[in-house]
Amino acid sequence: MYGYGGNRRGLGEARSLRDLAREHALLPLRIFLGVTFLYAGLDKLTDSAFFHAAGPGSIGGQMHDLRDSAAIPGLVDLALKSPSGFGYAIALGELAVGIGTLLGLWTRIAALGGALISLSLWLTVSWQVSPYYLGNDLIYLMAWLPLLLGGAASLSVDALLAARRRRIR
């Protein structure tokens, strides 16, 4: 069998470094995003002030402060109807996305969740950042797209389940 670059390889021989790199290309991004979102969710859940409707460090206070500078103030208004509920939804969503991404479990769904969280934060929290490339939420949104498109091909529960399905057939 001829691999990349015309090298002849027999069955059972080690894959080339290029093949391994290609197979694991999204793993560093998956680890970074998974750890970051897991940490962000835990950070919110352990912050005694975050879930309050008003006050320093509260989700309600943050939403009031950024309402007029958001791209879609209606999203902020929706969050302000129940600031603590919105805070819990964001925190638990970040936890679920982080865990799913780290485990590689339903990776595309986790990446979609991460992209939607990042999009909502970009349109609200970091919309006013100028120039735009200094705001981190847009960068996170773009970082989720390769995982949304490619999934978790290696070292993941998704890969184990796919291999199991292939063996059963």
mmCIF file with all atom_site columns, N, CA and C in Angstrom, residues 14 19 40 56 60 69 83 87-88 97 107 109 133 161 167-168:
data_model
loop_
_atom_site.group_PDB
_atom_site.id
_atom_site.type_symbol
_atom_site.label_atom_id
_atom_site.label_alt_id
_atom_site.label_comp_id
_atom_site.label_asym_id
_atom_site.label_entity_id
_atom_site.label_seq_id
_atom_site.pdbx_PDB_ins_code
_atom_site.Cartn_x
_atom_site.Cartn_y
_atom_site.Cartn_z
_atom_site.occupancy
_atom_site.B_iso_or_equiv
_atom_site.pdbx_formal_charge
_atom_site.auth_seq_id
_atom_site.auth_comp_id
_atom_site.auth_asym_id
_atom_site.auth_atom_id
_atom_site.pdbx_PDB_model_num
ATOM 1  N N  . ALA A 1 14  ? 3.574   0.753  11.484 1.00 0.00 ? 14  ALA A N  1
ATOM 2  C CA . ALA A 1 14  ? 3.231   2.012  12.156 1.00 0.00 ? 14  ALA A CA 1
ATOM 3  C C  . ALA A 1 14  ? 2.849   3.076  11.128 1.00 0.00 ? 14  ALA A C  1
ATOM 4  N N  . ASP A 1 19  ? 0.397   11.087 9.270  1.00 0.00 ? 19  ASP A N  1
ATOM 5  C CA . ASP A 1 19  ? -0.927  10.494 9.490  1.00 0.00 ? 19  ASP A CA 1
ATOM 6  C C  . ASP A 1 19  ? -1.385  10.702 10.929 1.00 0.00 ? 19  ASP A C  1
ATOM 7  N N  . ALA A 1 40  ? -14.717 27.888 33.161 1.00 0.00 ? 40  ALA A N  1
ATOM 8  C CA . ALA A 1 40  ? -15.635 29.039 33.188 1.00 0.00 ? 40  ALA A CA 1
ATOM 9  C C  . ALA A 1 40  ? -16.933 28.679 33.907 1.00 0.00 ? 40  ALA A C  1
ATOM 10 N N  . PRO A 1 56  ? -22.196 44.181 42.720 1.00 0.00 ? 56  PRO A N  1
ATOM 11 C CA . PRO A 1 56  ? -20.885 43.976 42.095 1.00 0.00 ? 56  PRO A CA 1
ATOM 12 C C  . PRO A 1 56  ? -20.634 42.504 41.775 1.00 0.00 ? 56  PRO A C  1
ATOM 13 N N  . GLY A 1 60  ? -26.739 39.978 36.912 1.00 0.00 ? 60  GLY A N  1
ATOM 14 C CA . GLY A 1 60  ? -27.718 41.048 36.694 1.00 0.00 ? 60  GLY A CA 1
ATOM 15 C C  . GLY A 1 60  ? -27.041 42.395 36.524 1.00 0.00 ? 60  GLY A C  1
ATOM 16 N N  . SER A 1 69  ? -24.949 48.826 25.050 1.00 0.00 ? 69  SER A N  1
ATOM 17 C CA . SER A 1 69  ? -23.868 48.677 24.078 1.00 0.00 ? 69  SER A CA 1
ATOM 18 C C  . SER A 1 69  ? -23.918 47.341 23.342 1.00 0.00 ? 69  SER A C  1
ATOM 19 N N  . PRO A 1 83  ? -32.210 37.053 35.763 1.00 0.00 ? 83  PRO A N  1
ATOM 20 C CA . PRO A 1 83  ? -30.749 37.048 35.712 1.00 0.00 ? 83  PRO A CA 1
ATOM 21 C C  . PRO A 1 83  ? -30.113 35.797 36.312 1.00 0.00 ? 83  PRO A C  1
ATOM 22 N N  . GLY A 1 87  ? -27.915 33.088 34.408 1.00 0.00 ? 87  GLY A N  1
ATOM 23 C CA . GLY A 1 87  ? -26.576 32.777 34.902 1.00 0.00 ? 87  GLY A CA 1
ATOM 24 C C  . GLY A 1 87  ? -26.378 31.278 35.066 1.00 0.00 ? 87  GLY A C  1
ATOM 25 N N  . TYR A 1 88  ? -27.372 30.606 35.646 1.00 0.00 ? 88  TYR A N  1
ATOM 26 C CA . TYR A 1 88  ? -27.282 29.146 35.794 1.00 0.00 ? 88  TYR A CA 1
ATOM 27 C C  . TYR A 1 88  ? -27.282 28.455 34.437 1.00 0.00 ? 88  TYR A C  1
ATOM 28 N N  . VAL A 1 97  ? -20.753 21.675 27.904 1.00 0.00 ? 97  VAL A N  1
ATOM 29 C CA . VAL A 1 97  ? -19.920 21.820 26.715 1.00 0.00 ? 97  VAL A CA 1
ATOM 30 C C  . VAL A 1 97  ? -18.483 21.402 27.032 1.00 0.00 ? 97  VAL A C  1
ATOM 31 N N  . THR A 1 107 ? -19.420 15.297 20.329 1.00 0.00 ? 107 THR A N  1
ATOM 32 C CA . THR A 1 107 ? -18.529 16.445 20.168 1.00 0.00 ? 107 THR A CA 1
ATOM 33 C C  . THR A 1 107 ? -19.129 17.540 19.310 1.00 0.00 ? 107 THR A C  1
ATOM 34 N N  . ILE A 1 109 ? -22.258 18.253 18.874 1.00 0.00 ? 109 ILE A N  1
ATOM 35 C CA . ILE A 1 109 ? -23.324 18.902 19.638 1.00 0.00 ? 109 ILE A CA 1
ATOM 36 C C  . ILE A 1 109 ? -22.710 19.821 20.698 1.00 0.00 ? 109 ILE A C  1
ATOM 37 N N  . TYR A 1 133 ? -11.097 42.562 17.138 1.00 0.00 ? 133 TYR A N  1
ATOM 38 C CA . TYR A 1 133 ? -10.231 41.410 17.379 1.00 0.00 ? 133 TYR A CA 1
ATOM 39 C C  . TYR A 1 133 ? -9.671  41.364 18.798 1.00 0.00 ? 133 TYR A C  1
ATOM 40 N N  . LEU A 1 161 ? -17.335 4.747  20.086 1.00 0.00 ? 161 LEU A N  1
ATOM 41 C CA . LEU A 1 161 ? -18.675 4.326  19.670 1.00 0.00 ? 161 LEU A CA 1
ATOM 42 C C  . LEU A 1 161 ? -18.734 4.027  18.171 1.00 0.00 ? 161 LEU A C  1
ATOM 43 N N  . ARG A 1 167 ? -17.682 -2.616 14.115 1.00 0.00 ? 167 ARG A N  1
ATOM 44 C CA . ARG A 1 167 ? -17.462 -4.036 14.446 1.00 0.00 ? 167 ARG A CA 1
ATOM 45 C C  . ARG A 1 167 ? -18.767 -4.807 14.442 1.00 0.00 ? 167 ARG A C  1
ATOM 46 N N  . ILE A 1 168 ? -19.846 -4.172 14.866 1.00 0.00 ? 168 ILE A N  1
ATOM 47 C CA . ILE A 1 168 ? -21.144 -4.842 14.956 1.00 0.00 ? 168 ILE A CA 1
ATOM 48 C C  . ILE A 1 168 ? -21.696 -5.126 13.571 1.00 0.00 ? 168 ILE A C  1
#
